[in-house]
Short mmCIF file of C-alpha atoms in Angstrom, two decimals:
data_model
loop_
_atom_site.label_atom_id
_atom_site.label_comp_id
_atom_site.label_asym_id
_atom_site.label_seq_id
_atom_site.Cartn_x
_atom_site.Cartn_y
_atom_site.Cartn_z
CA MET A 94 -0.88 14.40 -1.99
CA SER A 95 -2.47 11.79 1.04
CA LEU A 96 -4.65 11.74 3.58
CA SER A 97 -4.05 11.29 7.52
CA VAL A 98 -6.49 10.96 10.05
CA SER A 99 -5.34 14.46 11.34
CA THR A 100 -6.79 16.29 8.35
CA ILE A 101 -9.47 14.27 8.10
CA GLN A 102 -11.14 14.79 11.48
CA GLN A 103 -9.97 18.91 11.23
CA ARG A 104 -12.17 18.75 7.85
CA TRP A 105 -14.97 16.98 9.80
CA ARG A 106 -15.06 19.42 12.29
CA ASP A 107 -14.51 22.89 10.05
CA THR A 108 -17.31 21.80 7.72
CA LYS A 109 -19.52 19.69 10.16
CA GLY A 110 -19.49 16.88 7.83
CA THR A 111 -20.17 18.42 4.71
CA ASP A 112 -16.83 18.60 3.03
CA PRO A 113 -17.18 16.34 -0.05
CA LEU A 114 -14.85 13.92 1.46
CA PHE A 115 -17.70 12.38 3.38
CA ALA A 116 -19.81 11.60 0.56
CA ALA A 117 -22.02 8.83 1.07
CA ILE A 118 -21.01 7.09 -1.58
CA ASP A 119 -17.66 5.94 -0.22
CA GLY A 120 -17.16 8.16 2.68
CA SER A 121 -19.09 6.59 4.71
CA ASN A 122 -19.96 3.09 5.97
CA CYS A 123 -22.61 3.20 3.76
CA PRO A 124 -24.64 5.53 1.81
CA SER A 125 -27.81 3.88 3.03
CA LEU A 126 -26.46 4.98 6.56
CA PRO A 127 -28.26 8.34 8.18
CA GLN A 128 -25.75 10.97 6.72
CA GLY A 129 -23.93 13.67 8.93
CA LYS A 130 -23.54 11.64 11.55
CA PRO A 131 -19.67 10.69 12.91
CA GLU A 132 -21.08 7.06 13.71
CA SER A 133 -21.75 6.85 9.60
CA HIS A 134 -18.30 7.56 9.14
CA SER A 135 -16.78 6.30 11.29
CA LEU A 136 -13.88 4.02 9.35
CA LEU A 137 -12.94 7.09 7.59
CA LEU A 138 -12.56 8.80 10.39
CA GLU A 139 -10.73 6.68 13.02
CA LYS A 140 -8.88 4.90 10.25
CA GLY A 141 -8.98 6.68 6.84
CA LEU A 142 -10.60 4.32 5.16
CA ILE A 143 -12.36 4.62 1.82
CA ARG A 144 -15.22 2.33 0.68
CA ILE A 145 -14.46 0.77 -2.12
CA ALA A 146 -17.36 -1.15 -4.24
CA MET A 147 -15.99 -4.09 -6.29
CA PRO A 148 -18.60 -5.62 -8.53
CA TRP A 149 -19.42 -9.34 -8.13
CA PRO A 150 -18.66 -11.48 -9.84
CA PRO A 151 -15.36 -10.14 -10.50
CA ARG A 152 -14.99 -7.44 -13.64
CA PRO A 153 -11.19 -7.07 -14.14
CA PHE A 154 -10.66 -3.48 -16.32
CA ASN A 155 -11.92 -4.63 -19.70
CA GLY A 156 -15.53 -4.78 -17.58
CA LYS A 157 -16.30 -8.28 -18.52
CA PRO A 158 -17.33 -10.73 -16.06
CA ILE A 159 -15.59 -13.60 -14.95
CA ASP A 160 -16.36 -16.79 -13.45
CA PRO A 161 -14.80 -16.72 -10.07
CA GLU A 162 -12.63 -19.75 -8.30
CA PHE A 163 -14.33 -19.35 -5.00
CA SER A 164 -17.45 -18.09 -3.57
CA ILE A 165 -17.68 -16.03 -1.04
CA GLU A 166 -19.78 -15.35 2.27
CA VAL A 167 -20.36 -12.33 4.47
CA VAL A 168 -19.48 -13.56 8.28
CA ARG A 169 -19.86 -10.35 10.22
CA ASP A 170 -20.92 -6.97 8.78
CA PRO A 171 -20.37 -4.27 10.97
CA THR A 172 -20.87 -1.27 8.63
CA GLY A 173 -24.49 -3.23 7.22
CA CYS A 174 -23.11 -2.35 3.58
CA ASN A 175 -22.38 -6.04 2.67
CA LEU A 176 -25.76 -7.24 3.50
CA ASP A 177 -27.42 -3.79 2.28
CA PRO A 178 -30.65 -4.91 0.13
CA GLU A 179 -29.90 -1.92 -2.35
CA TRP A 180 -25.45 -2.14 -1.89
CA GLY A 181 -24.52 -5.35 -0.65
CA ILE A 182 -23.51 -8.89 -2.58
CA ASP A 183 -27.10 -9.80 -3.39
CA SER A 184 -28.37 -6.44 -4.38
CA PRO A 185 -29.47 -5.98 -8.11
CA SER A 186 -25.66 -4.45 -8.40
CA SER A 187 -24.34 -7.36 -6.49
CA ALA A 188 -21.21 -5.78 -4.62
CA ILE A 189 -18.64 -6.54 -2.17
CA SER A 190 -17.52 -3.50 0.04
CA VAL A 191 -14.07 -3.42 1.12
CA PHE A 192 -12.61 -0.48 3.48
CA ARG A 193 -8.97 0.95 2.66
CA ARG A 194 -6.59 3.65 2.40
CA PRO A 195 -6.21 5.64 -0.46
CA ARG A 196 -2.45 5.80 -1.70
CA PRO A 197 -0.09 9.17 -2.45
CA VAL A 198 -0.40 10.59 -5.31
CA ILE A 199 3.38 11.50 -5.71
CA ASN A 200 5.92 10.24 -7.41
CA ILE A 201 3.56 8.55 -10.46
CA ALA A 202 6.36 8.99 -12.86
CA HIS A 203 8.31 6.70 -10.59
CA LEU A 204 5.67 3.81 -10.22
CA MET A 205 4.44 3.74 -14.26
CA GLU A 206 8.04 3.34 -15.23
CA LEU A 207 9.06 -0.07 -16.20
CA PRO A 208 12.96 -0.98 -15.62
CA HIS A 209 15.83 -0.29 -18.21
CA GLY A 210 17.47 -2.56 -20.46
CA VAL A 211 14.47 -4.79 -20.54
CA PRO A 212 13.23 -4.49 -24.52
CA PRO A 213 11.05 -4.45 -25.74
CA PHE A 214 8.91 -3.81 -22.10
CA ASN A 215 5.97 -6.10 -23.66
CA ASN A 216 9.06 -8.98 -22.38
CA PHE A 217 8.30 -7.36 -18.85
CA PHE A 218 6.86 -10.62 -16.31
CA PHE A 219 5.85 -10.30 -12.87
CA ASN A 220 7.65 -11.90 -9.89
CA ASP A 221 5.31 -15.39 -11.05
CA ALA A 222 6.54 -15.44 -14.73
CA MET A 223 3.21 -14.10 -15.79
CA PRO A 224 3.75 -11.29 -18.42
CA LEU A 225 2.55 -7.90 -17.23
CA PRO A 226 -0.90 -6.37 -18.87
CA LYS A 227 -1.14 -4.17 -21.24
CA GLY A 228 -2.81 -0.77 -21.08
CA PRO A 229 -6.00 -0.56 -22.95
CA ASP A 230 -5.46 2.92 -24.13
CA THR A 231 -2.07 2.49 -25.37
CA GLY A 232 -1.21 -1.57 -26.19
CA LEU A 233 2.05 -1.13 -24.27
CA THR A 234 2.90 -2.89 -20.99
CA VAL A 235 2.23 -1.37 -18.01
CA PRO A 236 3.53 -2.33 -14.01
CA GLN A 237 0.49 -2.38 -11.91
CA GLN A 238 2.04 -0.11 -9.31
CA LEU A 239 -0.67 2.63 -9.11
CA MET A 240 -3.64 0.72 -6.93
CA ALA A 241 -3.37 -2.08 -4.24
CA ASP A 242 -5.18 -4.33 -6.18
CA GLY A 243 -4.47 -3.48 -9.43
CA ARG A 244 -7.09 -2.66 -11.13
CA GLY A 245 -6.27 0.75 -12.59
CA LEU A 246 -3.72 0.43 -15.06
CA THR A 247 -2.54 3.85 -15.96
CA PRO A 248 -3.53 7.42 -14.66
CA LYS A 249 -6.17 7.59 -17.16
CA PHE A 250 -7.92 4.67 -16.54
CA GLN A 251 -7.61 5.15 -13.05
CA ALA A 252 -9.01 8.69 -13.27
CA THR A 253 -11.66 7.45 -15.48
CA ASP A 254 -12.60 4.78 -12.89
CA ALA A 255 -12.10 7.28 -9.73
CA ALA A 256 -14.97 9.67 -11.74
CA LEU A 257 -17.60 7.26 -12.77
CA THR A 258 -17.48 5.65 -9.24
CA HIS A 259 -15.91 7.81 -6.17
CA LEU A 260 -17.27 11.25 -8.01
CA GLN A 261 -20.06 9.51 -9.80
CA LEU A 262 -20.08 11.88 -12.98
CA PHE A 263 -23.26 10.85 -15.02
CA ASP A 264 -20.20 11.27 -18.41
CA ALA A 265 -16.71 9.83 -18.48
CA LEU A 266 -14.07 12.59 -18.33
CA SER A 267 -12.87 13.55 -21.57
CA ASP A 268 -9.59 12.56 -23.66
CA ASP A 269 -8.11 16.57 -23.13
CA ASP A 270 -9.47 15.97 -19.28
CA LEU A 271 -7.38 12.33 -18.32
CA GLU A 272 -4.33 14.19 -20.60
CA GLU A 273 -4.70 17.02 -17.76
CA ILE A 274 -5.29 14.79 -14.64
CA GLU A 275 -2.21 12.88 -16.09
CA ALA A 276 0.45 15.66 -16.75
CA PHE A 277 -0.41 16.89 -13.94
CA GLU A 278 0.12 13.83 -11.50
CA ARG A 279 3.50 12.93 -13.85
CA GLN A 280 4.91 16.27 -11.94
CA ILE A 281 4.24 15.85 -8.17
CA TYR A 282 7.43 14.96 -6.61
CA GLY A 283 6.80 13.93 -2.25
CA ALA A 284 8.83 13.17 0.10
CA GLN A 285 9.43 14.49 3.56
CA SER A 286 11.48 17.58 3.89
CA PHE A 287 11.10 18.48 7.65
CA ASP A 288 11.73 16.99 10.80
CA ASN A 289 11.16 18.30 14.22
CA LEU A 290 14.26 17.01 15.48
CA ALA A 291 16.52 16.57 12.49
CA GLY A 292 15.23 19.95 10.51
CA ASP A 293 15.65 20.78 7.27
CA LEU A 294 16.05 17.60 5.41
CA THR A 295 16.96 18.75 1.70
CA SER A 296 20.02 21.10 2.82
CA PRO A 297 23.62 20.07 1.85
CA GLU A 298 24.13 18.58 5.57
CA SER A 299 21.38 15.76 4.97
CA PRO A 300 21.71 12.37 3.25
CA PRO A 301 21.25 13.25 -0.50
CA GLY A 302 18.28 10.70 -1.23
CA LEU A 303 16.09 13.21 1.22
CA GLY A 304 13.73 15.55 0.12
CA PRO A 305 11.35 15.76 -3.19
CA GLN A 306 14.86 17.00 -5.02
CA ALA A 307 16.19 13.58 -4.65
CA LEU A 308 13.19 12.15 -6.58
CA VAL A 309 13.10 14.27 -9.24
CA ILE A 310 16.53 13.45 -10.49
CA SER A 311 16.78 9.99 -9.29
CA PRO A 312 16.48 7.08 -12.33
CA LYS A 313 13.74 5.62 -12.53
CA ALA A 314 12.73 1.72 -12.03
CA ARG A 315 16.46 0.78 -10.63
CA LEU A 316 16.89 -2.13 -8.37
CA GLY A 317 18.33 -0.09 -4.89
CA ASN A 318 19.35 -3.46 -3.37
CA ASN A 319 22.91 -3.45 -4.02
CA PRO A 320 26.54 -1.25 -2.40
CA LEU A 321 26.55 0.72 -5.98
CA ASN A 322 22.51 1.97 -5.93
CA LYS A 323 21.25 2.20 -1.89
CA ILE A 324 17.74 2.27 -1.62
CA PHE A 325 17.46 5.60 -0.08
CA GLY A 326 21.09 6.73 -1.02
CA GLU A 327 23.56 7.11 1.62
CA PHE A 328 23.44 8.03 5.37
CA SER A 329 27.12 7.77 6.61
CA MET A 330 27.34 11.74 7.05
CA TRP A 331 24.45 11.19 9.84
CA ALA A 332 26.25 8.28 11.74
CA SER A 333 28.12 8.93 15.21
CA THR A 334 31.02 6.92 16.51
CA ALA A 335 29.70 7.17 19.72
CA ASP A 336 26.06 6.16 19.60
CA GLU A 337 25.88 5.86 23.24
CA SER A 338 28.14 7.95 24.90
CA GLN A 339 26.74 10.92 27.37
CA GLU A 340 27.93 13.82 24.86
CA VAL A 341 25.24 12.12 22.43
CA GLN A 342 22.15 11.60 24.51
CA GLN A 343 23.02 15.56 25.63
CA ASP A 344 22.30 16.34 21.91
CA LYS A 345 18.81 14.82 20.73
CA VAL A 346 19.63 16.53 17.09
CA LYS A 347 22.92 14.13 16.73
CA ALA A 348 21.39 11.76 18.99
CA PHE A 349 18.58 11.41 16.20
CA LYS A 350 20.25 11.72 13.05
CA ALA A 351 22.63 9.07 14.13
CA SER A 352 19.54 6.47 14.83
CA VAL A 353 18.26 7.42 11.40
CA ALA A 354 21.86 6.32 9.83
CA ARG A 355 21.06 3.08 12.05
CA GLY A 356 17.92 2.70 10.66
CA SER A 357 18.73 2.73 6.93
CA GLU A 358 21.35 0.06 8.41
CA ILE A 359 18.94 -2.24 9.43
CA PHE A 360 16.54 -1.58 6.77
CA ARG A 361 19.37 -2.70 4.06
CA GLU A 362 21.36 -5.06 5.65
CA VAL A 363 19.36 -7.17 8.28
CA ARG A 364 18.35 -9.86 6.89
CA PHE A 365 15.17 -12.18 8.78
CA TYR A 366 13.47 -15.88 7.21
CA ILE A 367 10.36 -14.76 5.11
CA SER A 368 8.10 -17.32 5.71
CA ASP A 369 4.34 -18.40 4.23
CA VAL A 370 3.62 -15.08 2.46
CA GLY A 371 1.51 -15.93 -0.60
CA MET A 372 2.39 -15.13 -4.42
CA TYR A 373 6.60 -14.93 -2.47
CA ASN A 374 7.59 -18.08 -0.94
CA ASP A 375 5.50 -20.07 -3.44
CA LYS A 376 7.33 -18.98 -6.58
CA GLY A 377 10.37 -21.21 -6.18
CA LEU A 378 12.40 -18.27 -4.10
CA GLY A 379 12.05 -20.93 -0.71
CA ASN A 380 9.76 -21.46 2.16
CA PRO A 381 11.59 -19.63 4.43
CA PHE A 382 13.24 -17.31 2.41
CA LYS A 383 16.14 -14.93 3.76
CA ARG A 384 16.29 -11.41 2.94
CA SER A 385 16.16 -7.89 4.49
CA CYS A 386 13.70 -4.98 3.90
CA GLY A 387 15.46 -3.77 1.59
CA SER A 388 16.76 -6.45 -0.56
CA GLY A 389 13.13 -7.98 -0.46
CA CYS A 390 9.76 -6.50 -0.98
CA HIS A 391 11.34 -2.91 -1.12
CA ASN A 392 14.08 -2.48 -3.40
CA THR A 393 13.27 0.09 -5.89
CA LEU A 394 15.43 3.10 -5.69
CA SER A 395 14.53 6.12 -3.80
CA MET A 396 11.06 4.34 -3.93
CA GLY A 397 11.05 1.42 -1.83
CA MET A 398 8.38 -0.18 -3.78
CA ASP A 399 8.69 -3.92 -5.44
CA LEU A 400 10.53 -3.61 -8.69
CA SER A 401 9.57 -6.85 -9.50
CA PRO A 402 6.23 -6.65 -9.57
CA GLY A 403 4.47 -8.62 -7.65
CA PHE A 404 1.55 -9.07 -5.56
CA MET A 405 1.46 -10.96 -2.16
CA ASP A 406 -0.09 -11.63 0.79
CA LEU A 407 1.72 -10.55 4.39
CA GLY A 408 -1.29 -11.27 6.00
CA LEU A 409 -2.21 -7.80 6.48
CA ASN A 410 -6.03 -9.15 5.70
CA ASN A 411 -6.49 -12.48 6.45
CA PHE A 412 -6.46 -14.37 9.78
CA PRO A 413 -4.40 -15.77 11.65
CA TRP A 414 -1.98 -12.85 10.52
CA GLN A 415 -4.11 -10.10 10.90
CA ASN A 416 -5.47 -9.58 14.31
CA ARG A 417 -9.34 -9.83 14.80
CA ARG A 418 -10.89 -6.51 14.21
CA ASN A 419 -14.46 -5.95 14.81
CA ASP A 420 -14.36 -2.54 13.08
CA LEU A 421 -14.48 -4.13 9.33
CA PRO A 422 -16.36 -6.91 7.15
CA LEU A 423 -15.45 -10.44 7.66
CA PHE A 424 -15.39 -12.75 4.42
CA LYS A 425 -15.64 -16.73 4.30
CA ILE A 426 -13.81 -17.49 1.08
CA THR A 427 -14.24 -21.21 -0.43
CA CYS A 428 -12.03 -22.38 -2.89
CA ARG A 429 -13.38 -24.73 -5.58
CA ASP A 430 -11.51 -27.99 -5.06
CA ASP A 431 -10.71 -28.15 -8.84
CA VAL A 432 -8.40 -25.29 -8.86
CA LEU A 433 -5.12 -24.43 -7.13
CA PRO A 434 -5.77 -23.23 -3.14
CA GLN A 435 -4.11 -20.57 -1.69
CA SER A 436 -0.82 -21.12 -1.31
CA PHE A 437 -0.48 -21.10 2.98
CA LEU A 438 -3.77 -20.92 3.83
CA GLY A 439 -5.95 -23.60 1.41
CA ARG A 440 -9.48 -23.56 0.35
CA GLU A 441 -11.33 -21.44 3.39
CA ILE A 442 -9.92 -18.10 4.00
CA TYR A 443 -11.31 -15.66 6.54
CA THR A 444 -10.22 -12.03 5.57
CA HIS A 445 -11.20 -8.54 5.98
CA ASP A 446 -10.36 -7.92 2.17
CA PRO A 447 -9.47 -10.62 -0.32
CA GLY A 448 -7.23 -8.34 -2.01
CA ARG A 449 -6.45 -8.83 -5.44
CA ALA A 450 -8.60 -12.12 -6.34
CA LEU A 451 -11.56 -9.48 -6.01
CA ILE A 452 -10.18 -8.33 -9.40
CA THR A 453 -9.13 -12.16 -11.21
CA GLY A 454 -11.31 -14.12 -9.37
CA LYS A 455 -8.33 -16.66 -8.15
CA CYS A 456 -8.32 -18.44 -4.91
CA THR A 457 -4.77 -18.01 -4.96
CA ASP A 458 -4.62 -14.18 -5.29
CA VAL A 459 -6.84 -13.93 -2.06
CA GLY A 460 -5.38 -11.44 0.37
CA ALA A 461 -2.44 -10.67 -1.77
CA THR A 462 -1.85 -6.43 -2.80
CA MET A 463 1.06 -4.93 -4.45
CA THR A 464 3.59 -3.09 -1.97
CA GLN A 465 3.48 0.65 -2.44
CA GLN A 466 5.89 3.59 -2.05
CA LEU A 467 8.04 4.46 1.17
CA ARG A 468 8.12 8.42 0.44
CA GLY A 469 6.09 10.84 2.73
CA LEU A 470 5.50 8.06 5.38
CA ALA A 471 5.58 10.28 8.32
CA ALA A 472 2.64 12.22 7.10
CA ARG A 473 0.14 9.60 6.04
CA ALA A 474 -0.94 7.69 9.14
CA PRO A 475 -2.37 4.99 9.75
CA TYR A 476 -0.40 2.68 7.68
CA PHE A 477 -1.23 -0.53 5.43
CA ALA A 478 -4.53 -0.99 3.24
CA GLY A 479 -6.67 -1.53 6.19
CA GLY A 480 -4.84 1.21 8.42
CA ALA A 481 -4.47 -1.18 10.82
CA ALA A 482 -0.95 0.34 12.43
CA ALA A 483 -1.80 3.85 13.79
CA ASN A 484 1.65 4.57 13.22
CA LEU A 485 5.07 3.81 12.09
CA ARG A 486 5.88 1.84 15.16
CA GLU A 487 2.93 -0.36 15.30
CA LEU A 488 4.04 -1.17 11.34
CA VAL A 489 7.57 -2.07 12.81
CA ASP A 490 5.86 -4.41 15.30
CA PHE A 491 3.99 -6.00 12.83
CA TYR A 492 6.56 -7.54 10.80
CA ASP A 493 8.83 -8.32 13.73
CA ARG A 494 5.73 -10.00 14.94
CA ARG A 495 4.72 -11.95 11.88
CA PHE A 496 8.03 -12.88 10.91
CA ASN A 497 9.67 -13.33 14.12
CA ILE A 498 12.62 -11.26 13.73
CA GLY A 499 13.17 -10.16 16.83
CA TYR A 500 14.18 -6.31 16.45
CA THR A 501 15.57 -4.54 20.09
CA GLU A 502 13.66 -1.60 21.35
CA GLN A 503 16.91 0.18 19.77
CA GLU A 504 16.50 -1.36 16.16
CA LYS A 505 12.74 -0.43 16.47
CA ALA A 506 12.95 3.06 17.07
CA ASP A 507 16.09 3.69 14.78
CA LEU A 508 13.72 2.00 11.87
CA VAL A 509 11.25 4.36 12.85
CA ASN A 510 13.10 7.46 13.19
CA PHE A 511 14.76 6.28 9.61
CA MET A 512 11.16 6.23 8.62
CA ARG A 513 10.03 9.19 9.36
CA THR A 514 12.57 11.05 7.34
CA LEU A 515 11.72 9.50 3.55
#
């Protein structure tokens, strides 16, 4: 229930580019380009990116335009869509085109659950002490884990938005349609169930947290950053006391499983200094703040997303952390003098995707996105919202470089092997 580049490229070959996946409205670099040519769909074919047209000025879920705290200038526009007279920022419809990976449609039941023991749920807060929003259809507090920028508050709202924008339906989906879509989504649980080296990940000899069934029975919205509730369960049955012995080296399966067990330990326990992360280090935690992957941003039991919840800017879209990319549009954000600046990037920011700021219009939100679940990773490369990491090793390398962690080659391999079993 996700989308990989290998799948996209196979669909292009099988249908000669006629599959609905390659629709001009979102499956091409811009609807005004000549369709049916690979170069017009390069971001989808090479990075798995869907075009998202965000209204400018921003309109949050209630549809009312807001006065943004910043101006936005198109510095570079390789797809041509942001400066297009029909589809761009100066067009009659005035939109900003950003390009993002679709998030997987699995484990929605976990994504939509708020922590237990916080009655009433209306009192639950973001990690910056702001109250969570309320769903427009129920009036109940919602966790905002569905989409990277938080614009889809509920499965029904997300389906309505997708139907009108991506599918280009003339009429909104009916209430019955929305009920059926949400019921369908809430019953889907997904995780890696087989590995080419480890074999069946759902066998009795496998760690109990692996496989889709583990997500069906796992408690929802619980912290997994403690010894009693380890995020993805216990991997000790795969550990080996002779990691470097000749015997283990000859047994590739045993060596791989031992590597996975070490990777799970690194993920949970190895702490490093997290610094200059907008909407994280500026919330009273300290800068830098020492945490591990599992005790910080990926702490939800069985899922590995952020339970707080909280948007944050890891530098995936913004300079100087993200390597300059010539395939994506580049925007210059200039924040007004009378508003709070982006905590670590100031008032003048260069970004490939303003992220959450295209919803809220706030300078402090530039580049911020919501962390996502870590299940089924092996099947849905490339990674990050902009597809910047082609594989899991590049994902690990980004964090190692971003936070000066200093992982060894063995530790990087262990982390990759661990994540590919999730």
